[in-house]
PDB file of C-alpha atoms in Angstrom:
ATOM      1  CA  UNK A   1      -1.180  12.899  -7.802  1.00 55.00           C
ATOM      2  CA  UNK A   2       1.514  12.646 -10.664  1.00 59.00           C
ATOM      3  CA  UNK A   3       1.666   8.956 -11.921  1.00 88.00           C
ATOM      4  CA  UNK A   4       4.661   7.148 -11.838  1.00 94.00           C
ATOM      5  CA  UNK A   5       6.187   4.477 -15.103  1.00 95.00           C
ATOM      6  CA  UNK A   6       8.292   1.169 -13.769  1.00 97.00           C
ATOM      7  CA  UNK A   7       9.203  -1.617 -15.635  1.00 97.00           C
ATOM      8  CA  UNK A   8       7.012  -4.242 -15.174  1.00 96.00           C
ATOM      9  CA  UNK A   9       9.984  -7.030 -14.018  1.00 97.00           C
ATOM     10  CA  UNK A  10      14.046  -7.102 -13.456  1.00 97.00           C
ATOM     11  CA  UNK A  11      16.035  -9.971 -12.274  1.00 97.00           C
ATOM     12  CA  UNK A  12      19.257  -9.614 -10.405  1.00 96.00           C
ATOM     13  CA  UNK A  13      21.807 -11.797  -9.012  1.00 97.00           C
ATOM     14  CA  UNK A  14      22.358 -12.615  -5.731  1.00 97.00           C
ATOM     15  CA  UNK A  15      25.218 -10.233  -3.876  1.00 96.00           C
ATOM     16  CA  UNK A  16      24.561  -7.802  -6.891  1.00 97.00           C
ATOM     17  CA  UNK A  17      23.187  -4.350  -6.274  1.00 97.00           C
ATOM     18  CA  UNK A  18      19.902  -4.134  -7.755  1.00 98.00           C
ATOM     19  CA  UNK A  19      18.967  -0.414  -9.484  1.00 98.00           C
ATOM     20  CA  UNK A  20      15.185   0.249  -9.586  1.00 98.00           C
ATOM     21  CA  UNK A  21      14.027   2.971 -11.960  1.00 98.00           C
ATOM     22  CA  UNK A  22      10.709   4.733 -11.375  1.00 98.00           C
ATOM     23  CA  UNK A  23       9.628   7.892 -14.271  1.00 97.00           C
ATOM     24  CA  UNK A  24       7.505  10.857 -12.558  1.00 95.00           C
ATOM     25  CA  UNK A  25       7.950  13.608 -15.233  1.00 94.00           C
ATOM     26  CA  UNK A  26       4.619  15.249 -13.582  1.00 92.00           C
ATOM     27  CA  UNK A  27       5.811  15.441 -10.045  1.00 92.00           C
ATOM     28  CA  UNK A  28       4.574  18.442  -8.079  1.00 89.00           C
ATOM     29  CA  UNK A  29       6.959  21.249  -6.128  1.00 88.00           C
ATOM     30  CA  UNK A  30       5.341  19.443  -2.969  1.00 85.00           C
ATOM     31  CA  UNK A  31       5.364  15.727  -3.864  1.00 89.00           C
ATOM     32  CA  UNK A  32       7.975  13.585  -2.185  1.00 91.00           C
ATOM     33  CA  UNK A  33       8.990   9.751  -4.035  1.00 93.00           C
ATOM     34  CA  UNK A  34       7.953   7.189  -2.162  1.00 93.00           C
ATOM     35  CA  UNK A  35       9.104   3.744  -1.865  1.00 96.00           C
ATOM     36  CA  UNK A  36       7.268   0.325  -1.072  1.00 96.00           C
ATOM     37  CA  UNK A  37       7.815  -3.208  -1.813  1.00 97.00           C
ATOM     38  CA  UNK A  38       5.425  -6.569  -1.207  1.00 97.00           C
ATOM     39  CA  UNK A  39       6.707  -9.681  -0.618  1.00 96.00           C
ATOM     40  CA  UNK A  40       4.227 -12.385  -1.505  1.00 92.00           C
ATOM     41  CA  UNK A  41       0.862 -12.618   0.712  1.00 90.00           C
ATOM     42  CA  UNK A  42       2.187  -9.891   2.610  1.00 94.00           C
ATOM     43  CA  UNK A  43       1.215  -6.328   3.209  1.00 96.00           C
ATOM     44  CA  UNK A  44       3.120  -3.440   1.338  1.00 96.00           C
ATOM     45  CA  UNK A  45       6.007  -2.435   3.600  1.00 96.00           C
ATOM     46  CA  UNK A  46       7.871   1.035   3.147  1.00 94.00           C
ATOM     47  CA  UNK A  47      11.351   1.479   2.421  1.00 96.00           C
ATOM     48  CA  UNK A  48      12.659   4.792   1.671  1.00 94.00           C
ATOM     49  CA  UNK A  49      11.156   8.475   0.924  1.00 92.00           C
ATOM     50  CA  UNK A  50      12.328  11.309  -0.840  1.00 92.00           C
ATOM     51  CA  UNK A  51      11.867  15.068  -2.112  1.00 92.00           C
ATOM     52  CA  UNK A  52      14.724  16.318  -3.715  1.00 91.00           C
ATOM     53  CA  UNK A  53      18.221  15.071  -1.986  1.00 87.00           C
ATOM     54  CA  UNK A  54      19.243  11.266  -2.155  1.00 93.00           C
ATOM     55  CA  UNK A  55      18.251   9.654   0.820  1.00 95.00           C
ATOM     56  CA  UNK A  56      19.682   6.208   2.427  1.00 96.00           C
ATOM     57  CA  UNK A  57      18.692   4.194   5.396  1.00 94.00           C
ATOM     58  CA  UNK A  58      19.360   0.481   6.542  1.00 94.00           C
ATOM     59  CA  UNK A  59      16.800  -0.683   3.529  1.00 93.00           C
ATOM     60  CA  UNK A  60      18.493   1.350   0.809  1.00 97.00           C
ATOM     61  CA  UNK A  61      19.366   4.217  -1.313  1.00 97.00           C
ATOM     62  CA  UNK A  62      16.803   6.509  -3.016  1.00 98.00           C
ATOM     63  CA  UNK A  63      18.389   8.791  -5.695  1.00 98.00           C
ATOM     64  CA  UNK A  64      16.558  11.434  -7.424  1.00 97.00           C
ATOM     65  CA  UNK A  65      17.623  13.377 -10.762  1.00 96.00           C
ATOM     66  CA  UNK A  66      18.221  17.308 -10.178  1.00 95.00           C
ATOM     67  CA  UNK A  67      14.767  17.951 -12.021  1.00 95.00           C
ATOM     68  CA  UNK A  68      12.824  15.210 -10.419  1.00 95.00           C
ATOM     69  CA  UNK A  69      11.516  13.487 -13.122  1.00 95.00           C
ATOM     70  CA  UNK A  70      12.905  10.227 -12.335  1.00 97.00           C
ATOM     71  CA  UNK A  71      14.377   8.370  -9.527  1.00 97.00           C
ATOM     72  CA  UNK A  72      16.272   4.810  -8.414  1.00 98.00           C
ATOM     73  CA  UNK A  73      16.082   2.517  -5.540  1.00 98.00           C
ATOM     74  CA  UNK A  74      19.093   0.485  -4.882  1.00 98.00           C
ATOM     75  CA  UNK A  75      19.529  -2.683  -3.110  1.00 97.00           C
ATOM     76  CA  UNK A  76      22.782  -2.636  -2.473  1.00 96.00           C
ATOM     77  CA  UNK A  77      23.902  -6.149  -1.589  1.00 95.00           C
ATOM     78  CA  UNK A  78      20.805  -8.053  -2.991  1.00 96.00           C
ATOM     79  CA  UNK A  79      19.529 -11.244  -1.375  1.00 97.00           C
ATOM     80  CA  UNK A  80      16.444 -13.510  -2.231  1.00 97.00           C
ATOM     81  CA  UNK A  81      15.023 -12.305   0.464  1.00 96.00           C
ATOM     82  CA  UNK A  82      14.360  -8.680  -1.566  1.00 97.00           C
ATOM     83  CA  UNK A  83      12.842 -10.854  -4.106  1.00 98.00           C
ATOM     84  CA  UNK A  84       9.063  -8.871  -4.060  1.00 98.00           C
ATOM     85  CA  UNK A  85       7.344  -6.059  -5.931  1.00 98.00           C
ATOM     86  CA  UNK A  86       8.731  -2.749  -5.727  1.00 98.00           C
ATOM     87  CA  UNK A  87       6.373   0.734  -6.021  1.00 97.00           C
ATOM     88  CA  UNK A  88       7.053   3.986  -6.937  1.00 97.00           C
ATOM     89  CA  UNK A  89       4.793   6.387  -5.378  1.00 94.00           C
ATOM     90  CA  UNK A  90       4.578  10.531  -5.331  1.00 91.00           C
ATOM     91  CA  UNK A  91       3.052  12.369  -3.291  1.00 87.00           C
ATOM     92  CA  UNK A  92       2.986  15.192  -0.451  1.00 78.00           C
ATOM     93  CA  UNK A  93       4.143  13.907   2.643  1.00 70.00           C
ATOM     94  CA  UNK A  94       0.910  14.442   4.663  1.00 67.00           C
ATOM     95  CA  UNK A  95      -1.885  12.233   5.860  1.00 58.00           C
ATOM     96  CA  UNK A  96      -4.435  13.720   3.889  1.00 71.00           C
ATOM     97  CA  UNK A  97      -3.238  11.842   0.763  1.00 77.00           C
ATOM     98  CA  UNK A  98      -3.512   8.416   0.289  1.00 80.00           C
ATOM     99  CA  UNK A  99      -0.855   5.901  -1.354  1.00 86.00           C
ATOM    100  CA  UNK A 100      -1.913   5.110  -5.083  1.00 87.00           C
ATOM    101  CA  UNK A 101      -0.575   2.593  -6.068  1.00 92.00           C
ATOM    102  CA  UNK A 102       0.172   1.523 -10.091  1.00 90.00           C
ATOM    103  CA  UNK A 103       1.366  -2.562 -10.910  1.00 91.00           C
ATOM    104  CA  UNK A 104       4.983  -1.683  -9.366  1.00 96.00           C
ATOM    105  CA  UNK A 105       7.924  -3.314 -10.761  1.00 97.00           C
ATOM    106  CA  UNK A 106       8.313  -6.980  -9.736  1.00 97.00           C
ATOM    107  CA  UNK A 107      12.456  -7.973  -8.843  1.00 98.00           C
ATOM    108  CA  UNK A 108      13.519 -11.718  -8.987  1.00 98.00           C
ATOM    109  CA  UNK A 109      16.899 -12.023  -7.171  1.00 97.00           C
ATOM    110  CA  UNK A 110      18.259 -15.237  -8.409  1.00 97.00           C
ATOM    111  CA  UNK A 111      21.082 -17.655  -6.490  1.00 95.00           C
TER     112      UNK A 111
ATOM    113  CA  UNK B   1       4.973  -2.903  19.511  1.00 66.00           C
ATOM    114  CA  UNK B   2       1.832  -4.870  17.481  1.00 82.00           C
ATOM    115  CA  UNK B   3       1.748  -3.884  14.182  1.00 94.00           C
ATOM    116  CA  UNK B   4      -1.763  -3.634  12.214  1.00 97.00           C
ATOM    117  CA  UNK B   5      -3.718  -6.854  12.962  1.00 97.00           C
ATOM    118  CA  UNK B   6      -6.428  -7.411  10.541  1.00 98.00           C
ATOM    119  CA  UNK B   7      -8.954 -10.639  10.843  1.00 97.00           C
ATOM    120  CA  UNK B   8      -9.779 -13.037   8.914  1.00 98.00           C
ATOM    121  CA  UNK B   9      -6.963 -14.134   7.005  1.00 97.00           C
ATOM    122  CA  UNK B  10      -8.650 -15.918   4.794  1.00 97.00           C
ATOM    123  CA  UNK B  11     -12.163 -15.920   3.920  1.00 98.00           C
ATOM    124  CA  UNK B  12     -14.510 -18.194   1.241  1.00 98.00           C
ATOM    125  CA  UNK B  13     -17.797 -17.599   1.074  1.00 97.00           C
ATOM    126  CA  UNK B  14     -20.903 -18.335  -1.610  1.00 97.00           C
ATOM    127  CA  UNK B  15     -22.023 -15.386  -4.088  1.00 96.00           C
ATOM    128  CA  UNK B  16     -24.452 -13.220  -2.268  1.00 97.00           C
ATOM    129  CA  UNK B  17     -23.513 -14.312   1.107  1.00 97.00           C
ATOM    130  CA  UNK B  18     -21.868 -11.064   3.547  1.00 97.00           C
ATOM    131  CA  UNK B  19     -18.724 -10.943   4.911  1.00 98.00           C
ATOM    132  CA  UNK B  20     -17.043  -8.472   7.233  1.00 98.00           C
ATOM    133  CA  UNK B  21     -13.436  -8.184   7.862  1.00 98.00           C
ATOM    134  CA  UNK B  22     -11.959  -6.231  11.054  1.00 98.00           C
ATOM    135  CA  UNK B  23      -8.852  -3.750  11.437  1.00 98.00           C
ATOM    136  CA  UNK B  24      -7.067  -2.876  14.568  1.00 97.00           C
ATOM    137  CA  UNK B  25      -4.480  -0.101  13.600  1.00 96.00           C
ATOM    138  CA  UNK B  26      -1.161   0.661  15.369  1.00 95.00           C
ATOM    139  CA  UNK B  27      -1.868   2.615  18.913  1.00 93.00           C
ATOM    140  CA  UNK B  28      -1.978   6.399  18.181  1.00 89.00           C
ATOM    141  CA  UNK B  29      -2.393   6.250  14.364  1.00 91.00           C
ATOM    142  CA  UNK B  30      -5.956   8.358  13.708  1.00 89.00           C
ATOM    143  CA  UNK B  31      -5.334   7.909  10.020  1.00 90.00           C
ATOM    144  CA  UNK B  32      -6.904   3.965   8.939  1.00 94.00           C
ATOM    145  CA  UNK B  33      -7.162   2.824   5.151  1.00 94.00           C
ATOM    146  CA  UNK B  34      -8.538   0.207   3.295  1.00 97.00           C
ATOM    147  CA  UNK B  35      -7.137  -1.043   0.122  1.00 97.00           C
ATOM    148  CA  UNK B  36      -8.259  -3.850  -2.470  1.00 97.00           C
ATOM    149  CA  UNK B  37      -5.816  -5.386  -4.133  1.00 97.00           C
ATOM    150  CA  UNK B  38      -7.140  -7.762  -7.251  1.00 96.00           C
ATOM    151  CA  UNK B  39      -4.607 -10.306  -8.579  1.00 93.00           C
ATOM    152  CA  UNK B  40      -1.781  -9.089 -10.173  1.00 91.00           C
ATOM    153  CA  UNK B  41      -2.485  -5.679  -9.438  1.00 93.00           C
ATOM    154  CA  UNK B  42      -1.614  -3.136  -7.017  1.00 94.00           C
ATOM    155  CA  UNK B  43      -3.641  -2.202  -3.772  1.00 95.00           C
ATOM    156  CA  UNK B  44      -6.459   0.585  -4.580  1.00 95.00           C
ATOM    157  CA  UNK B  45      -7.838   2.639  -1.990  1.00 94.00           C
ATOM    158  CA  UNK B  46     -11.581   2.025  -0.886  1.00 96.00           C
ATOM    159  CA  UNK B  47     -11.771   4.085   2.270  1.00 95.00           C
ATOM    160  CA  UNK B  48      -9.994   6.745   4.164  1.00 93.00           C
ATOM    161  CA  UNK B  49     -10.327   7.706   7.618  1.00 93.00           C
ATOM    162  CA  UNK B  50      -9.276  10.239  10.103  1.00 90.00           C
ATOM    163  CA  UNK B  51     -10.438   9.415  13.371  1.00 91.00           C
ATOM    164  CA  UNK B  52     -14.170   8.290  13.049  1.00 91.00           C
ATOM    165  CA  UNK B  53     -14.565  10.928   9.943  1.00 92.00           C
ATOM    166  CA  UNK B  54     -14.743   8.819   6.550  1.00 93.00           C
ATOM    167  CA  UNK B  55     -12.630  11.807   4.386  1.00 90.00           C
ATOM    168  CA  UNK B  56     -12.506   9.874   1.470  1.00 89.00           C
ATOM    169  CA  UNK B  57     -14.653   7.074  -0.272  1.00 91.00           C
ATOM    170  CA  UNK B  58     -14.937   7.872  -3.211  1.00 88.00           C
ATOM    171  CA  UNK B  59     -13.938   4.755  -4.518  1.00 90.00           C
ATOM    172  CA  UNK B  60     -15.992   2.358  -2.307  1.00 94.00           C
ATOM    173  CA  UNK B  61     -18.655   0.925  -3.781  1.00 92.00           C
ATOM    174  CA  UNK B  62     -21.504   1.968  -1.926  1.00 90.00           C
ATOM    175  CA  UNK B  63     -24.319  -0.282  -3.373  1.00 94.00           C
ATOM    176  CA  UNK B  64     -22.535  -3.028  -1.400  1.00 96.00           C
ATOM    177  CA  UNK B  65     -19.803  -2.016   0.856  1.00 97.00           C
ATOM    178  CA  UNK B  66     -19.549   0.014   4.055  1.00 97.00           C
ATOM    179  CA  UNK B  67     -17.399   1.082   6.534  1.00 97.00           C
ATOM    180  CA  UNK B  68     -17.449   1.990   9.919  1.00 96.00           C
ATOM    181  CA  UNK B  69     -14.905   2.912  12.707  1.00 95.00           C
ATOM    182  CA  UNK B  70     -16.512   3.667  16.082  1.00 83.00           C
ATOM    183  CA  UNK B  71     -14.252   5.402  18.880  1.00 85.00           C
ATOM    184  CA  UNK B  72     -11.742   6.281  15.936  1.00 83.00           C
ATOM    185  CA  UNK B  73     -10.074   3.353  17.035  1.00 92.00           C
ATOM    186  CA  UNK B  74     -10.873  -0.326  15.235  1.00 96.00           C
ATOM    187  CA  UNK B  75     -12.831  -0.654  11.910  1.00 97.00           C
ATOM    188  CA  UNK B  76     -14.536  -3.014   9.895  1.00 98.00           C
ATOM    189  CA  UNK B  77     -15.443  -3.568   6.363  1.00 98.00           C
ATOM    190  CA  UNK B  78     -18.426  -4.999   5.008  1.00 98.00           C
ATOM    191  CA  UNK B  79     -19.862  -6.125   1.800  1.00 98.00           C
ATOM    192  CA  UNK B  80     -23.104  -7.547   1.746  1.00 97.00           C
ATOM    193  CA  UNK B  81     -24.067  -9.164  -0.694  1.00 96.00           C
ATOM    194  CA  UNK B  82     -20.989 -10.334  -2.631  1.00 97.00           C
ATOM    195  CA  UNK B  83     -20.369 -11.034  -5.942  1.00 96.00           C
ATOM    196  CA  UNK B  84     -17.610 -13.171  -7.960  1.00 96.00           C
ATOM    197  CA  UNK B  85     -15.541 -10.114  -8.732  1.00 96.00           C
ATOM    198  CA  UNK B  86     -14.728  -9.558  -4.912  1.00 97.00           C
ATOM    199  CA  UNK B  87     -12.536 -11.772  -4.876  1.00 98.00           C
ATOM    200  CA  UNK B  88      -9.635  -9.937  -3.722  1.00 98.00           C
ATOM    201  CA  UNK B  89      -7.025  -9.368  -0.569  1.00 98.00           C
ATOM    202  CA  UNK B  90      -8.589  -6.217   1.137  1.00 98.00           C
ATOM    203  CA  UNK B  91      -5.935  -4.611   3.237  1.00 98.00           C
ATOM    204  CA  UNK B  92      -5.927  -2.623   6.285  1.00 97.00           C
ATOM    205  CA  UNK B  93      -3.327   0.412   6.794  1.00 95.00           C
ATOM    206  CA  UNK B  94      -2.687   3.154   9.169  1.00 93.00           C
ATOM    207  CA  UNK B  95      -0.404   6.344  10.114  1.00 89.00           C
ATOM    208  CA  UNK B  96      -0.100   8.960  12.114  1.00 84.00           C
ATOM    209  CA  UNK B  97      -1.916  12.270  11.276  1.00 75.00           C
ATOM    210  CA  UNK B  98      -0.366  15.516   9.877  1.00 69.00           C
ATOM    211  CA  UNK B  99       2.415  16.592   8.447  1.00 63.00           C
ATOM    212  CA  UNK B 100       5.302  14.854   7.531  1.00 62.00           C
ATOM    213  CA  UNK B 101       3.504  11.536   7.444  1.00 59.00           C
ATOM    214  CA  UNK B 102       4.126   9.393   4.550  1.00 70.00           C
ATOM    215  CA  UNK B 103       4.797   5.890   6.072  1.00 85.00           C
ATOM    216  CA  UNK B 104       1.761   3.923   6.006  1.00 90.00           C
ATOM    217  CA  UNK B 105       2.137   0.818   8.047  1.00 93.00           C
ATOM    218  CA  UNK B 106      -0.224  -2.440   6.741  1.00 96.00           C
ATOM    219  CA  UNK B 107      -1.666  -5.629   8.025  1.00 97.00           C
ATOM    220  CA  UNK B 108      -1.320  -8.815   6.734  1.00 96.00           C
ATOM    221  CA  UNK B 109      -4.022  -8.191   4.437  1.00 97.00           C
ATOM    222  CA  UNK B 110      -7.555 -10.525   4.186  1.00 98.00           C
ATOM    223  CA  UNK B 111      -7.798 -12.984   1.154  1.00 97.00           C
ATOM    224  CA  UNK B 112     -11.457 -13.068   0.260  1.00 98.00           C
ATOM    225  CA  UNK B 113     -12.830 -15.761  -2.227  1.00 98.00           C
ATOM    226  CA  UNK B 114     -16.167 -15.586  -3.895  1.00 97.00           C
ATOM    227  CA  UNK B 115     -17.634 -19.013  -5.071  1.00 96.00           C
TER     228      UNK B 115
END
């Protein structure tokens, strides 16, 4: 699977839109961006998925450069609620391949 | 619908002493992982299975851990005996099978400390 680069922390303000950025120069023809997030002492929850056009759902937007070597998440309206680790995760969208998972990028939404 | 329901939450137990911790996936998901996830880290995989196969452990430690999922259904994990460095939240996922199936859906997660 082709590794993925995220900062390891971001604040953002309450109300603000907050703009994840996740690096996967080695991504593979058949490897769709993946996004999860963990609140604390809970189980990794999935957002949003991706292979080449931006995607958006009630959760948020996933938007991925024309070469797909790097992608953003965006909370659009960000509450504390969001506050939680974020991954970035590539891979092909079948079963046979698990989730690895790197440190993920860890958002603070502040009042 | 019940999401996955994984048991114990927490768990302390002495060095050497086993443990076991049970997963009941979603209904209909023949795909069940387990992850560890140390402090400060993100989740690695230990087991994958599809049905009752085991498809991938390559990462379990085998000296120590097992698996097992009878009926394809429910699983447990087991470590006997355990050491300080176990100490971790082992977490319990599953999804359906094929194609097209990204979203992996997890439990709550078990907190394991090693004294």
């Amino acid at each position: 699977d082709a590794k993925t680069t995220q900062p390891p922390s971001m604040d953002c303000a309450e109300g603000r839109a907050a703009n994840l950025p996740c690096n996967h120069s080695t991504i593979s023809g058949n490897e769709y961006v993946y996004w999860y997030r963990q609140i604390h002492s809970q189980g990794p929850q999935y957002i949003i998925h991706g292979l080449k056009n931006n995607e958006t759902n009630e959760m948020a937007s996933l938007i991925i450069t024309e070469d797909r070597k790097s992608s953003t998440l965006i909370l659009p309206h960000a509450t504390l609620r969001d506050t939680a680790v974020y991954y970035c995760i590539v891979r092909p969208a079948n079963s046979g391949y698990a989730l690895n998972f790197g440190k993920g990028t860890s958002l603070l939404v502040t009042p | 619908e019940a999401g996955v329901v994984q048991s114990p939450r927490y768990k302390i137990i002495e060095k050497k002493q086993p443990v076991a911790f049970w997963c009941n996936p979603i209904s209909g998901h023949n795909t069940l992982y387990w992850y560890r996830q140390n402090l400060g880290q993100g989740p690695e995989l230990l087991i994958r299975y599809e049905n009752e196969e085991a498809v991938d452990d390559s990462q379990l430690p085998k000296d120590r851990f097992s698996a097992e999922r009878l009926k394809g259904v429910d699983s447990t994990l087991k470590i006997q005996p355990a050491e300080l460095g176990d100490s971790a939240v082992y977490l319990c996922a599953s999804s359906m099978s094929g194609p097209g199936t990204g979203e992996l859906f997890f439990g709550e997660g078990s907190r394991l400390t090693v004294l």
